[in-house]
Coordinates of N, CA and C in Angstrom, one line a residue:
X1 N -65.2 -114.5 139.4 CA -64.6 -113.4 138.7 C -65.6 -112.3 138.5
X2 N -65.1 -111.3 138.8 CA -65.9 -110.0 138.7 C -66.1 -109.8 137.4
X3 N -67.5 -108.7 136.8 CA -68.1 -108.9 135.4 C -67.4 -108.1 134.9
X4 N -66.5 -106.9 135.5 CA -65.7 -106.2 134.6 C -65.0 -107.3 133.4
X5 N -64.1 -107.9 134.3 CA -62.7 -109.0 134.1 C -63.2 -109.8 133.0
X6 N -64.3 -110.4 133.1 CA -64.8 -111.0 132.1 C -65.0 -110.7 130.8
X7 N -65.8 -108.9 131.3 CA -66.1 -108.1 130.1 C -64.6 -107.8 129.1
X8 N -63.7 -107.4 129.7 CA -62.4 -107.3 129.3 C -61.6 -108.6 128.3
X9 N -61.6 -109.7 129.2 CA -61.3 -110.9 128.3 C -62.3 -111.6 127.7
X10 N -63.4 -111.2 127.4 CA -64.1 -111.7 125.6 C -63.8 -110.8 124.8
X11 N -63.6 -109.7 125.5 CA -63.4 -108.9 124.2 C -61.7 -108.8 123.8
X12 N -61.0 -109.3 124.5 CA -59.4 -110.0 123.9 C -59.7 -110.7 123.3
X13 N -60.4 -112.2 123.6 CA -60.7 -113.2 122.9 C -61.3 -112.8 121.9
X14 N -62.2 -111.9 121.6 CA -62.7 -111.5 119.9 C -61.6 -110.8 119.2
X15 N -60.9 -110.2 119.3 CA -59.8 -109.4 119.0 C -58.8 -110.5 118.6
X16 N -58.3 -111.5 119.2 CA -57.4 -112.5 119.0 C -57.9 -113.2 118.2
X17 N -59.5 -113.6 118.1 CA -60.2 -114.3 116.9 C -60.0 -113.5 115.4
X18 N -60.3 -112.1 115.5 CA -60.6 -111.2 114.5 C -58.6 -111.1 113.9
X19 N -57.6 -111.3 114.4 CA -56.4 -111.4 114.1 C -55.6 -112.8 113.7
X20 N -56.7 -113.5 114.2 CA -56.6 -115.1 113.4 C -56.9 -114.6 112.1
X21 N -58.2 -114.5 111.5 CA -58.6 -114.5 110.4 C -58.1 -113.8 109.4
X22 N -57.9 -112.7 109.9 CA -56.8 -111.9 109.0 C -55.4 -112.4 108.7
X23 N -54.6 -113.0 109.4 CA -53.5 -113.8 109.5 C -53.7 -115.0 108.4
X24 N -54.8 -115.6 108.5 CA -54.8 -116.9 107.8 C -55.6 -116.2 106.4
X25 N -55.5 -115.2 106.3 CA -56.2 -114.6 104.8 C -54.6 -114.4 103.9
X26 N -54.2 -113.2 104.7 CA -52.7 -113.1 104.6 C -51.9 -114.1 103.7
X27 N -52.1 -115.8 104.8 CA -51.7 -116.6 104.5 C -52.4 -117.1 103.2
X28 N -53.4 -117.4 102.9 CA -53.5 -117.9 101.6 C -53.4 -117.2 100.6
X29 N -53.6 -115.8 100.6 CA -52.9 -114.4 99.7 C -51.6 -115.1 99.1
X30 N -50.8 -115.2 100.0 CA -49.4 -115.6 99.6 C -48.9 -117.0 99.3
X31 N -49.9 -118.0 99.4 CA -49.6 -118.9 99.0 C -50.0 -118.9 97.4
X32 N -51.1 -118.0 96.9 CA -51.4 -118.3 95.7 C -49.7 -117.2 94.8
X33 N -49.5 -116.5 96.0 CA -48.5 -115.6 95.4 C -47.2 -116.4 94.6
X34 N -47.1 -117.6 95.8 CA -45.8 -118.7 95.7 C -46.1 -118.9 94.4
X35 N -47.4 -119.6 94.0 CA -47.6 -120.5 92.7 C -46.9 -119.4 91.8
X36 N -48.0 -118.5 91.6 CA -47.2 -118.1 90.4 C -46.0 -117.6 90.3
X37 N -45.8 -117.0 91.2 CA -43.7 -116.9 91.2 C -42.8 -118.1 90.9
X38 N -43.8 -119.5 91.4 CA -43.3 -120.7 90.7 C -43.3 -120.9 89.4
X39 N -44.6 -120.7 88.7 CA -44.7 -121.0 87.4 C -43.8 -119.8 86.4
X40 N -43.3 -118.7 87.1 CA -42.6 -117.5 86.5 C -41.1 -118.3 86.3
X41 N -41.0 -118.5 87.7 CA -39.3 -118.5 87.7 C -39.2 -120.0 86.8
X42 N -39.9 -121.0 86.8 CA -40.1 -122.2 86.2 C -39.6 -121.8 84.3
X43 N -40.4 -120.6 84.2 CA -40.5 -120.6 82.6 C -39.4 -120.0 82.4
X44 N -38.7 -119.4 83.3 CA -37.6 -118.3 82.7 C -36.2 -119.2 82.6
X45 N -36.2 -120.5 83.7 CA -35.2 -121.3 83.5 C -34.6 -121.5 82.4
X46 N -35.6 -122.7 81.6 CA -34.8 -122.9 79.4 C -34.1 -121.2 79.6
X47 N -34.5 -120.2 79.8 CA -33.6 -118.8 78.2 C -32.6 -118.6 79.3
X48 N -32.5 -118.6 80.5 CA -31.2 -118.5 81.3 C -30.3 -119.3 81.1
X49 N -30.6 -120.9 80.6 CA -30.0 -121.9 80.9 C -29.2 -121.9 79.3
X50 N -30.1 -121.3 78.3 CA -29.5 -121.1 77.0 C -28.6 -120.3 76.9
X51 N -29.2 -119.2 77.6 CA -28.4 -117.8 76.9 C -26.9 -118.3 77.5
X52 N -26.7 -118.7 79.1 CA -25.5 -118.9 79.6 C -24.7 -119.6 78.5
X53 N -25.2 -121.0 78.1 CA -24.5 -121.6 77.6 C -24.0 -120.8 76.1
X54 N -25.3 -119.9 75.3 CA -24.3 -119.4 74.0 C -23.2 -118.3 74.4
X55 N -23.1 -117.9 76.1 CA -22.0 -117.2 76.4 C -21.0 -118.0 76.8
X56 N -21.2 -119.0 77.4 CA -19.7 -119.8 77.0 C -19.5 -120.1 75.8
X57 N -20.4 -120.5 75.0 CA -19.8 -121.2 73.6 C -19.0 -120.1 73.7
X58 N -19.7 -118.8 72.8 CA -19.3 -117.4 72.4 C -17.7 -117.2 72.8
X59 N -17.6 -117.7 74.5 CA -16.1 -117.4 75.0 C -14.9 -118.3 74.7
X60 N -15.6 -119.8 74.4 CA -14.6 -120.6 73.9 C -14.7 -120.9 73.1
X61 N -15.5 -120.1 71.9 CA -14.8 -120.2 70.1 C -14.3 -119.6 69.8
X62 N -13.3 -118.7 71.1 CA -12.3 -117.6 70.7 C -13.5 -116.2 70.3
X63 N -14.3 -116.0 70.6 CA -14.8 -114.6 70.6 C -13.7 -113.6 70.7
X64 N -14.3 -112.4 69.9 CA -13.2 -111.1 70.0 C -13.7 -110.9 72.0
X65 N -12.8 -110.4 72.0 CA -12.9 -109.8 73.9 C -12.6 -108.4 73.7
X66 N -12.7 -107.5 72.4 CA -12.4 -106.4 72.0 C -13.2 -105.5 73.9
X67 N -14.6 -105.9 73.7 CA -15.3 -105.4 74.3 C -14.8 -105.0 75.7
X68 N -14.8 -103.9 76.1 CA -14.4 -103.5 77.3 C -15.1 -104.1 78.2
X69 N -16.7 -104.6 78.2 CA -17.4 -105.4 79.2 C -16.9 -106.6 79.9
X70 N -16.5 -107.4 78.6 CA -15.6 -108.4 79.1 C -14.0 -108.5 79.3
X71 N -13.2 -107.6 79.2 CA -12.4 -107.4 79.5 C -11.9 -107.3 81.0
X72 N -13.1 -106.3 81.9 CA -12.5 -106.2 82.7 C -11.7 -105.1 82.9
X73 N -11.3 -104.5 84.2 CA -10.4 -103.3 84.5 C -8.9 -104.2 85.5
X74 N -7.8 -103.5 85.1 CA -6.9 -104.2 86.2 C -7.3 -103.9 87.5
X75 N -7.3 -102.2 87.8 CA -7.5 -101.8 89.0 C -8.5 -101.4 89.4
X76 N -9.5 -102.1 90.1 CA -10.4 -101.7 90.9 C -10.8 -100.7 91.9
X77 N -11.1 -99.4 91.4 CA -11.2 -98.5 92.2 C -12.3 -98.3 93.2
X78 N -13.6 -98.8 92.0 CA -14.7 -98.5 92.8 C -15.7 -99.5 92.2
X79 N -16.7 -99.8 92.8 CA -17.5 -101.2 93.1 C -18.7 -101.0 92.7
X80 N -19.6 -101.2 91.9 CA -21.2 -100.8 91.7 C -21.6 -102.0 92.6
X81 N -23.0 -102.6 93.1 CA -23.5 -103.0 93.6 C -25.1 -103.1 93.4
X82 N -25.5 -103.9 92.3 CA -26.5 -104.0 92.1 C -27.6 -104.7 93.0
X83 N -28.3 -104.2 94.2 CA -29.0 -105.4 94.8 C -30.1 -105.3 94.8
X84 N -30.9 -106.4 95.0 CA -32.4 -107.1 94.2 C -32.7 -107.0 95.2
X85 N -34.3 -106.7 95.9 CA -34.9 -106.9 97.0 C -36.3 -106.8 95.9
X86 N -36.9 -106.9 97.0 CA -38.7 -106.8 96.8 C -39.1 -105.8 97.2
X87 N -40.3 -105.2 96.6 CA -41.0 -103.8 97.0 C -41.4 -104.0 98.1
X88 N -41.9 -105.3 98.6 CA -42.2 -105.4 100.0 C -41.7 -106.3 100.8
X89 N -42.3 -106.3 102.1 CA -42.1 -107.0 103.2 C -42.4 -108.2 103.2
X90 N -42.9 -108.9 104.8 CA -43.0 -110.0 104.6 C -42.5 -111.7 103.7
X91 N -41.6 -111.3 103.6 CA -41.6 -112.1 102.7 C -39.8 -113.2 103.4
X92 N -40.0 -113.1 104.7 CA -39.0 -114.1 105.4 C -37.8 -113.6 105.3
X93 N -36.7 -114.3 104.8 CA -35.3 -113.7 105.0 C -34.9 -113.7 103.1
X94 N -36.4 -112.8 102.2 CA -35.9 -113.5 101.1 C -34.9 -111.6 100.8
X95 N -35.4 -110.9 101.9 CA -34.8 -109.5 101.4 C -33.5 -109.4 102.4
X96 N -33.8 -109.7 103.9 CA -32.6 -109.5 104.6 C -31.6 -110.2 104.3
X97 N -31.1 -111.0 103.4 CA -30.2 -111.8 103.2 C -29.2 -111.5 102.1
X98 N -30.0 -110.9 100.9 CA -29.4 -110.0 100.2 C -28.2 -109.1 101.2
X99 N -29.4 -108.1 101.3 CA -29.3 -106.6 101.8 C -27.7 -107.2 103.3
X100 N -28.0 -108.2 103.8 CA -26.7 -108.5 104.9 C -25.4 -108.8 103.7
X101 N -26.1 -109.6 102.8 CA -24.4 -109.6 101.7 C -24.0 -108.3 101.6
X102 N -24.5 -107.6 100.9 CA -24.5 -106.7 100.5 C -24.0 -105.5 101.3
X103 N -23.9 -105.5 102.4 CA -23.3 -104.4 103.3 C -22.2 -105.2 103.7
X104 N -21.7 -106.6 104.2 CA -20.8 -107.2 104.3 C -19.7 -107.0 103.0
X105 N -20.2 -107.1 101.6 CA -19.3 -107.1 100.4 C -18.5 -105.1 101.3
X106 N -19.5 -104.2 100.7 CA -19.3 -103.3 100.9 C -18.0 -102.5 101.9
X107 N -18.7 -103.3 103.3 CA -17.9 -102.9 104.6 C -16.4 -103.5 103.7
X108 N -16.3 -104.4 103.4 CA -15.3 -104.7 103.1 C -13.8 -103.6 102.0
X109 N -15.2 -103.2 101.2 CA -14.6 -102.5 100.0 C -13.8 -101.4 100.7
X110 N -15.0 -100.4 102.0 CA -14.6 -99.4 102.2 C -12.8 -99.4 103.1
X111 N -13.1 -100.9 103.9 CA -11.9 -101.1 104.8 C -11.0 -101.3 103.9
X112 N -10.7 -102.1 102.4 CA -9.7 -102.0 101.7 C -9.5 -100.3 101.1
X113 N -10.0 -99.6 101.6 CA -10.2 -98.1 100.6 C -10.4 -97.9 99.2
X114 N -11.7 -98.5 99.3 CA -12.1 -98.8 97.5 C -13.3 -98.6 97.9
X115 N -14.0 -97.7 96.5 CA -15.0 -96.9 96.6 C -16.2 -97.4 96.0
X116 N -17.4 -97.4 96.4 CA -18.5 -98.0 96.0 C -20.0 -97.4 95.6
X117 N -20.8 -97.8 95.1 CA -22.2 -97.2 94.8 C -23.1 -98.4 94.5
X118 N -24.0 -98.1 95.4 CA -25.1 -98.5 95.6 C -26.0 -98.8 94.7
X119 N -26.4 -99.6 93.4 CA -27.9 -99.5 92.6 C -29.1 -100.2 93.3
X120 N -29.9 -99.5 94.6 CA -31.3 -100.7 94.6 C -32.1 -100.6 93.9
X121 N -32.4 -101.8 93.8 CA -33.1 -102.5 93.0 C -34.7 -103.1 93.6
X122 N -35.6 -102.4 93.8 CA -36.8 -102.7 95.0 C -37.1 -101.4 96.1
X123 N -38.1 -101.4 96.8 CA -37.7 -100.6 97.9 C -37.0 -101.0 99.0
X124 N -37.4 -102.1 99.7 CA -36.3 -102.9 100.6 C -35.0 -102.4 100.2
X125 N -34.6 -102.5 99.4 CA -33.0 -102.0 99.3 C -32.7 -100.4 99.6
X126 N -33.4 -99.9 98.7 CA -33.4 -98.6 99.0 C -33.4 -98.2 100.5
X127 N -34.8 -98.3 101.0 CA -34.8 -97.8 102.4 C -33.6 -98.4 103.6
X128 N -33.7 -99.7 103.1 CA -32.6 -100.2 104.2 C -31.0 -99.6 104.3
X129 N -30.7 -99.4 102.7 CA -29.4 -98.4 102.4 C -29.4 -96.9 102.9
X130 N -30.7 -96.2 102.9 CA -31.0 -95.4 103.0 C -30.6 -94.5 104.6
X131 N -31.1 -95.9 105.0 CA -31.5 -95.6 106.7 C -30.0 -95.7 107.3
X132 N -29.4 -96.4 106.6 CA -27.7 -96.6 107.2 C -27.0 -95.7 106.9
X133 N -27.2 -94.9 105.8 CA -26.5 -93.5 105.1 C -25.7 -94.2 104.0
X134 N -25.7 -95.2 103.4 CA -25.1 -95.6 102.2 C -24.9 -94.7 101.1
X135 N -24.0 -94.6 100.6 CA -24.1 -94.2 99.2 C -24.8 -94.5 98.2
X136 N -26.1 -94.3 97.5 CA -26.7 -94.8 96.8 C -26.6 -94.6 95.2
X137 N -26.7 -95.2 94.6 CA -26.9 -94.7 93.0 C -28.9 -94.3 92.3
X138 N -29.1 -94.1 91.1 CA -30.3 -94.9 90.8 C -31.3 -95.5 91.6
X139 N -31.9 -95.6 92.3 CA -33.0 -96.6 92.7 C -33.8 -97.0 91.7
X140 N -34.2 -98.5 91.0 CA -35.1 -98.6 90.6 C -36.4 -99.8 91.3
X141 N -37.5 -99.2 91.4 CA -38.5 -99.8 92.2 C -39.7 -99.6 92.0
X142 N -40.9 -100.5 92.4 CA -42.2 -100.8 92.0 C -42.4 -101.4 90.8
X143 N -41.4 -102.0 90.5 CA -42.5 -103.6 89.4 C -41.4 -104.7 89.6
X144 N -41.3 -105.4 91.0 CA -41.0 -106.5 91.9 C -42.2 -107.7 91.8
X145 N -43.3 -107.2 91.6 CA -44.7 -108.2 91.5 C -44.7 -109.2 90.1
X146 N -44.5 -107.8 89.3 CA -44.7 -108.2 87.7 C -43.6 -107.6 86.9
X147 N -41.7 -108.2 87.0 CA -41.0 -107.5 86.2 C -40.7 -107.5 84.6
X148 N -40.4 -106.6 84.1 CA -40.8 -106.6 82.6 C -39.1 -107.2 82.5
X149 N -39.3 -107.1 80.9 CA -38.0 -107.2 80.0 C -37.3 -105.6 80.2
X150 N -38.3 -104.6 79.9 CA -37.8 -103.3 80.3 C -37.4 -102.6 80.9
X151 N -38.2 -103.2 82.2 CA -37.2 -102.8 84.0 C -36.2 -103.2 83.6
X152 N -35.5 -104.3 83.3 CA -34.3 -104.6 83.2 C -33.3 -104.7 82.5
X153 N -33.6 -104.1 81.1 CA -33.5 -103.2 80.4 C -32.5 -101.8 80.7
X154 N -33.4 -101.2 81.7 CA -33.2 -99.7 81.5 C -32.1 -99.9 83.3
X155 N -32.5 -100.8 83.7 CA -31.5 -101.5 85.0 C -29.8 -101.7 84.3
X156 N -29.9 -102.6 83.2 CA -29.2 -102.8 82.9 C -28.0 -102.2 81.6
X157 N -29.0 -101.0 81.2 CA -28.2 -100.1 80.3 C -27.8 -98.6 81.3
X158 N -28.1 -98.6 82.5 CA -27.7 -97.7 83.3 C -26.5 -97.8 84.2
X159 N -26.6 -99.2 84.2 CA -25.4 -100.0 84.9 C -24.2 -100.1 84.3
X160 N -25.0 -100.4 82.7 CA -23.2 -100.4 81.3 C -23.2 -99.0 81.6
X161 N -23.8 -98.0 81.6 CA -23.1 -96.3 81.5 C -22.4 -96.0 82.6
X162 N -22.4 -96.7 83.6 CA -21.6 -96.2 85.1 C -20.6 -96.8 84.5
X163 N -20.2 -98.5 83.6 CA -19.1 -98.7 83.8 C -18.5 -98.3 82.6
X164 N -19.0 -98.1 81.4 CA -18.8 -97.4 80.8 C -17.8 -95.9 80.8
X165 N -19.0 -95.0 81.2 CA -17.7 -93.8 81.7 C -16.7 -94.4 82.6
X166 N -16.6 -94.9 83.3 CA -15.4 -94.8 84.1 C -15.6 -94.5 85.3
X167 N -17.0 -94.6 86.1 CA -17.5 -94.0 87.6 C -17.2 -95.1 88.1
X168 N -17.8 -96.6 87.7 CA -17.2 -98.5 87.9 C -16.3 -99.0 87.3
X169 N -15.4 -99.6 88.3 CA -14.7 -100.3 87.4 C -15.1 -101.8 87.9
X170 N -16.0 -102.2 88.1 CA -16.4 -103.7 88.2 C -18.3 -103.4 89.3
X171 N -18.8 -104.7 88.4 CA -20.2 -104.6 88.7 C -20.4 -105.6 89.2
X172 N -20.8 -106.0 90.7 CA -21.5 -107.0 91.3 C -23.2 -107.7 91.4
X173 N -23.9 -108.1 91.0 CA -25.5 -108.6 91.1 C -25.3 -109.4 92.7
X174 N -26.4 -108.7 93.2 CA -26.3 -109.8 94.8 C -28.2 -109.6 94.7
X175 N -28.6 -110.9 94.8 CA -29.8 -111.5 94.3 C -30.2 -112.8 95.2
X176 N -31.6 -112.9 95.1 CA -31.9 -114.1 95.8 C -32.3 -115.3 95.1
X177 N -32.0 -116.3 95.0 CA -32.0 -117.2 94.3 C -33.2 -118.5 94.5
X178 N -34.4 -118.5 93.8 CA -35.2 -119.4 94.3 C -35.0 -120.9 94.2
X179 N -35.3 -121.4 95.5 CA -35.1 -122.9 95.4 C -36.4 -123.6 95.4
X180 N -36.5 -123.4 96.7 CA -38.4 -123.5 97.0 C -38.5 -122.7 98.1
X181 N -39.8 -123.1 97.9 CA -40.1 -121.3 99.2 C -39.6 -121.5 100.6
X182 N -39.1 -122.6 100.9 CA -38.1 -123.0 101.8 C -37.1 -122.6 102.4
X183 N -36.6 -122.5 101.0 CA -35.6 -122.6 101.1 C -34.5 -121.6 99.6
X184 N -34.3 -120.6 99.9 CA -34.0 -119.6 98.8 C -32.2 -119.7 99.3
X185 N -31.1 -118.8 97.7 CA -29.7 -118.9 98.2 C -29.6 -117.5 97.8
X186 N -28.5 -117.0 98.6 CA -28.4 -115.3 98.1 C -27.1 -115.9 97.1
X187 N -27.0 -115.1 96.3 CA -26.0 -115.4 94.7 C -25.7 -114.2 94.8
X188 N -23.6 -113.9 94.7 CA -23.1 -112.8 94.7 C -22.7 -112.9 92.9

């Protein structure tokens, strides 16, 4: 083999070496990421698992239903769409899977001629709605790593004002649901 040829492939081979290591850094970056999204999503279980249940009690001890929230609209005109992604990438099929419900719900709404808006929730959402020409609402994004009570909060009191005035008449959450890092469910 001529000394060019040679010269050429060690230096692929250091380059394929030097993109191993970054790869396998990558990888343990994100495995420590798993833990603690484990031990997050682990703690938040009990107050989900509560709160549900005092909203059933609440609905079957005869609660007032005065509340327009729970009421409901007869006629559905138009569809909010709350969808969850992550500020970033990488992260398998935990953003595309959403984001494919989520334009499936949609395509749907527009073929029945019922009108919709967009809330993302992450950048993934955003940009991906973006790039299609979706109708967007609100974007809220950048604290996907570490979310507060108040991201969701101000998520969630922005979302009663759409349906509130009258711009929604019904609000969807389309979210990823952790099982294990395996294995995740998208929840409409």
């Amino acid at each position: 083999m001529a000394g060019g040829q040679e010269r050429i492939l060690r230096g692929r081979i250091r380059s394929m070496q030097a993109t191993k290591k970054i790869t396998r850094a990558m990888e343990l970056i994100a495995g420590s990421r798993i833990v603690k999204a484990q031990q997050r999503v682990a703690a938040a279980v009990p107050y989900s698992e509560l709160i549900t249940e005092v909203v059933k009690d609440l609905s079957a001890g005869g609660a007032s239903s005065d509340s327009p929230l729970l009421a409901g609209r007869e006629e559905v005109t138009t569809t909010c769409y709350v969808v969850i992604t992550a500020d970033r990438g990488l992260c398998g099929g935990y953003n595309a899977g959403v984001q494919r419900a989520a334009e499936g719900e949609i395509k749907a709404d527009v073929q029945s001629g019922r009108g919709y808006e967009i809330i993302p929730v992450g950048r993934k959402a955003e940009s991906y709605f973006k790039f299609r020409g979706y109708d967007l609402g609100r974007p809220f994004a950048g604290f996907s790593d570490a979310p507060s009570y108040e991201d969701a909060k101000a998520i969630g009191q922005h979302v009663v004002e759409l349906f509130h005035s009258g711009e929604v008449d019904k609000v969807e959450l389309i979210y990823t649901r952790f099982i294990t890092p395996g294995n995740q469910e998208v929840v409409l």
